[in-house]
Structure formats: structure tokens, C-alpha cells
Amino acid sequence: MLRHGGHIAVASTPGQGTTFDVYLPASSAEPATEPRTPARSGKLPHARVLVMDDEPAVREVAARILRSKGLDVDVATKGEEAIEAFEAALAAGKGYGIVLLDLTIRGGLGGIETLERIRAIDRSVKAIVMTGYSPDIADARVRENGFSAAVRKPFTAEDLEAAVREVAPPTDVLGAGGNAK
């Protein structure tokens, strides 16, 4: 808090509760005058996507958003499960063109290790990292570890759609191993 020039005041009365007041300085910057550019509407280029996150709500929301855009989506809880799903889908001739991987997973392989193993199976897969880390930390890790795009948590449907558009060819259909069908 101190780095931002703010402070927290706490008042507590036994049996009645506690109040926290958070004080942050107002910004001296002028508000943005340009409206935010809306995300392109409509369906994304078709792709099979594997979403890995250890938080059920994040995993399911990401899957629901992508499915609503016409993508074929499967989910995994941790890296080991994602690798098994990736291998099984490839063996069945229905490989994933895009993997969306959480950077850190409690009790399992995280995104970096999972992507290394997936890339040993299929170098052509497109990878998007999901992270709650600050942009500085996340940006440094994205490209150096083979990810093509990043989505910061909490994300919006527009954020997720933009990341998929960034990695997916605009007109190709991604399927087995990321190859155009």
C-alpha cells in the first residue's frame, strides 16, 4: 500500500465487528477519451482447444466462453491430465490446435512444464498462458517459454477471444496437431 501513497485504517469493537477503510490517492492522469475498441463479434476460426486450470470456476468459464464462439473445448485440472488428454486426442486423430494453460498449478505440473512435454509430442501446437501474475512477470515468461499469447486473470470474454484470435490462423481450421484441415 505504501508504494501507492495510500493507507488502511482499522476500527474494531468486540462483539460488533471490524471496519477497514482503504485510502488510495486519486490519479493525476487525465481519463482516457477514446472509447475502448470492441472485440470482433462472431465465431472464432474453428479449433480444438484444451484448457488446463486447477480452479474449477476459471476452467469452466474459459471453456464456456470458447464453446460459445464455436470452438471444440476439453478441460484438464493439472498438467499430467492435460498431457494424457493431448496424447489421447492425437492418437484418435482429433488433436488440439490450441492449448490454454495456467502458469501455476497446485499439486501438479504447471503451464511451463506441461507445454514442454506437449511440445515434445507436437511442436506445432499454439499455446496461450493464463496467469494471475503481474504483467511484468507474465510478459517475461510468455515468449521465453514458448507461449504465443497471454491472458491475465481475471479475464473477460473479450480478453480470451483476443488471445485465441492472436494464435489461430484467421481462415484455417485447426485440428489434429494444429495442422490446417
Coordinates of C-alpha atoms in Angstrom, one line a residue:
M1 CA 0.0 0.0 0.0
L2 CA 2.8 2.4 0.8
R3 CA 4.2 2.3 -2.7
H4 CA 0.9 3.7 -3.9
G5 CA 0.7 6.5 -1.3
G6 CA -2.3 5.1 0.4
H7 CA -3.1 3.7 3.8
I8 CA -5.6 1.5 5.6
A9 CA -7.5 2.4 8.8
V10 CA -8.9 -0.3 11.0
A11 CA -11.6 0.1 13.7
S12 CA -12.7 -2.9 15.7
T13 CA -15.3 -3.2 18.5
P14 CA -15.6 -6.6 20.2
G15 CA -18.9 -8.2 19.6
Q16 CA -19.9 -5.5 17.0
G17 CA -17.4 -6.0 14.1
T18 CA -14.5 -4.5 12.3
T19 CA -14.3 -1.8 9.7
F20 CA -11.5 -1.4 7.2
D21 CA -11.2 1.8 5.4
V22 CA -8.8 1.8 2.4
Y23 CA -7.5 5.1 1.2
L24 CA -5.8 5.5 -2.2
P25 CA -4.8 8.7 -3.8
A26 CA -6.7 10.0 -6.8
S27 CA -4.9 9.7 -10.1
S28 CA -3.5 12.8 -11.6
A29 CA -3.7 11.4 -15.1
E30 CA -6.4 12.5 -17.4
P31 CA -9.1 9.9 -18.1
A32 CA -9.0 8.2 -21.5
T33 CA -11.1 10.0 -24.0
E34 CA -11.0 7.3 -26.7
P35 CA -13.7 4.6 -26.3
R36 CA -12.4 1.0 -26.0
T37 CA -12.4 -0.9 -29.2
P38 CA -15.0 -3.6 -29.0
A39 CA -13.8 -7.2 -29.7
R40 CA -14.7 -8.6 -33.1
S41 CA -18.0 -10.4 -32.8
G42 CA -19.0 -13.7 -34.2
K43 CA -17.3 -17.0 -34.2
L44 CA -13.6 -17.6 -33.9
P45 CA -11.8 -19.7 -36.5
H46 CA -12.7 -23.3 -35.6
A47 CA -10.1 -25.0 -33.4
R48 CA -9.9 -27.8 -30.9
V49 CA -8.8 -26.3 -27.6
L50 CA -7.5 -27.9 -24.4
V51 CA -8.0 -25.7 -21.3
M52 CA -5.9 -26.5 -18.1
D53 CA -6.5 -24.7 -14.8
D54 CA -6.7 -26.1 -11.3
E55 CA -9.5 -23.6 -10.4
P56 CA -12.8 -25.2 -11.5
A57 CA -14.6 -21.8 -12.0
V58 CA -11.8 -20.4 -14.2
R59 CA -11.6 -23.7 -16.2
E60 CA -15.3 -23.9 -16.8
V61 CA -15.8 -20.2 -17.6
A62 CA -13.0 -20.3 -20.1
A63 CA -14.5 -23.4 -21.7
R64 CA -18.0 -21.9 -21.8
I65 CA -16.7 -18.7 -23.4
L66 CA -14.8 -20.6 -26.1
R67 CA -17.6 -23.0 -26.8
S68 CA -20.0 -20.1 -27.2
K69 CA -17.6 -19.0 -30.0
G70 CA -17.9 -22.3 -31.8
L71 CA -14.7 -24.0 -30.5
D72 CA -14.4 -27.6 -29.5
V73 CA -13.1 -27.5 -26.0
D74 CA -11.9 -30.1 -23.4
V75 CA -10.6 -29.3 -19.9
A76 CA -7.9 -30.6 -17.6
T77 CA -7.2 -29.9 -13.9
K78 CA -3.4 -30.3 -14.0
G79 CA -0.5 -30.8 -16.3
E80 CA -0.4 -34.6 -16.1
E81 CA -4.1 -34.8 -17.0
A82 CA -3.6 -32.3 -19.9
I83 CA -0.7 -34.3 -21.3
E84 CA -2.8 -37.5 -21.2
A85 CA -5.7 -35.8 -22.9
F86 CA -3.4 -34.3 -25.5
E87 CA -1.9 -37.7 -26.3
A88 CA -5.3 -39.5 -26.4
A89 CA -6.8 -36.8 -28.7
L90 CA -3.8 -37.0 -31.1
A91 CA -4.0 -40.8 -31.2
A92 CA -7.7 -40.6 -32.0
G93 CA -7.0 -38.2 -34.9
K94 CA -8.6 -35.3 -33.1
G95 CA -5.6 -33.4 -31.8
Y96 CA -5.7 -29.9 -30.3
G97 CA -4.6 -26.9 -32.2
I98 CA -4.5 -24.6 -29.2
V99 CA -3.7 -25.3 -25.5
L100 CA -4.7 -22.7 -22.8
L101 CA -2.5 -23.4 -19.8
D102 CA -2.5 -21.9 -16.3
L103 CA 1.0 -20.9 -15.3
T104 CA 0.9 -22.3 -11.8
I105 CA -0.9 -25.4 -10.7
R106 CA -1.2 -26.5 -7.0
G107 CA -0.1 -30.2 -6.7
G108 CA 0.7 -30.8 -10.4
L109 CA 2.6 -29.7 -13.4
G110 CA 2.2 -26.0 -14.3
G111 CA 1.9 -24.4 -17.7
I112 CA 5.6 -24.2 -18.5
E113 CA 6.4 -27.8 -17.7
T114 CA 3.2 -29.0 -19.4
L115 CA 3.9 -27.1 -22.6
E116 CA 7.5 -28.5 -22.7
R117 CA 6.0 -32.0 -22.6
I118 CA 3.3 -31.2 -25.1
R119 CA 5.8 -29.7 -27.5
A120 CA 7.8 -32.9 -27.3
I121 CA 4.7 -34.6 -28.7
D122 CA 3.7 -31.9 -31.2
R123 CA 5.8 -28.8 -31.9
S124 CA 3.1 -27.1 -33.9
V125 CA 0.5 -26.6 -31.1
K126 CA -0.3 -23.0 -30.3
A127 CA -0.1 -22.1 -26.6
I128 CA -1.7 -19.4 -24.5
V129 CA -0.8 -18.9 -20.9
M130 CA -3.3 -17.9 -18.2
T131 CA -1.9 -16.2 -15.2
G132 CA -2.7 -14.0 -12.3
Y133 CA 0.8 -12.7 -12.0
S134 CA 1.6 -9.1 -12.7
P135 CA 2.0 -8.1 -16.4
D136 CA 5.8 -7.6 -15.9
I137 CA 6.4 -11.1 -14.6
A138 CA 3.9 -12.7 -17.0
D139 CA 5.3 -11.0 -20.1
A140 CA 8.8 -12.0 -19.3
R141 CA 7.7 -15.7 -19.1
V142 CA 5.4 -15.8 -22.0
R143 CA 7.7 -15.7 -25.0
E144 CA 10.8 -17.2 -23.4
N145 CA 8.8 -20.3 -22.5
G146 CA 7.1 -20.9 -25.9
F147 CA 3.7 -19.3 -25.4
S148 CA 2.3 -17.3 -28.2
A149 CA -0.1 -15.2 -26.1
A150 CA -1.2 -14.5 -22.5
V151 CA -4.5 -14.0 -20.8
R152 CA -4.4 -12.3 -17.4
K153 CA -6.8 -13.4 -14.7
P154 CA -9.4 -12.3 -14.1
F155 CA -10.1 -12.1 -17.8
T156 CA -13.1 -11.1 -19.8
A157 CA -14.6 -13.0 -22.8
E158 CA -13.1 -10.3 -25.0
D159 CA -9.6 -11.0 -23.5
L160 CA -9.9 -14.7 -24.1
E161 CA -11.2 -14.2 -27.6
A162 CA -8.4 -11.8 -28.5
A163 CA -5.8 -14.3 -27.3
V164 CA -7.3 -17.1 -29.4
R165 CA -7.5 -14.8 -32.5
E166 CA -3.8 -13.9 -31.9
V167 CA -2.7 -17.5 -32.2
A168 CA -5.3 -19.0 -34.6
P169 CA -4.9 -18.5 -38.3
P170 CA -7.8 -16.3 -39.4
T171 CA -9.3 -18.7 -42.0
D172 CA -7.8 -22.1 -41.4
V173 CA -9.4 -24.8 -39.4
L174 CA -7.2 -26.1 -36.7
G175 CA -7.4 -29.7 -35.6
A176 CA -5.1 -32.6 -35.2
G177 CA -1.7 -31.3 -34.1
G178 CA -2.6 -27.8 -35.1
N179 CA -2.5 -28.6 -38.8
A180 CA -5.0 -27.0 -41.1
K181 CA -7.7 -29.4 -42.3

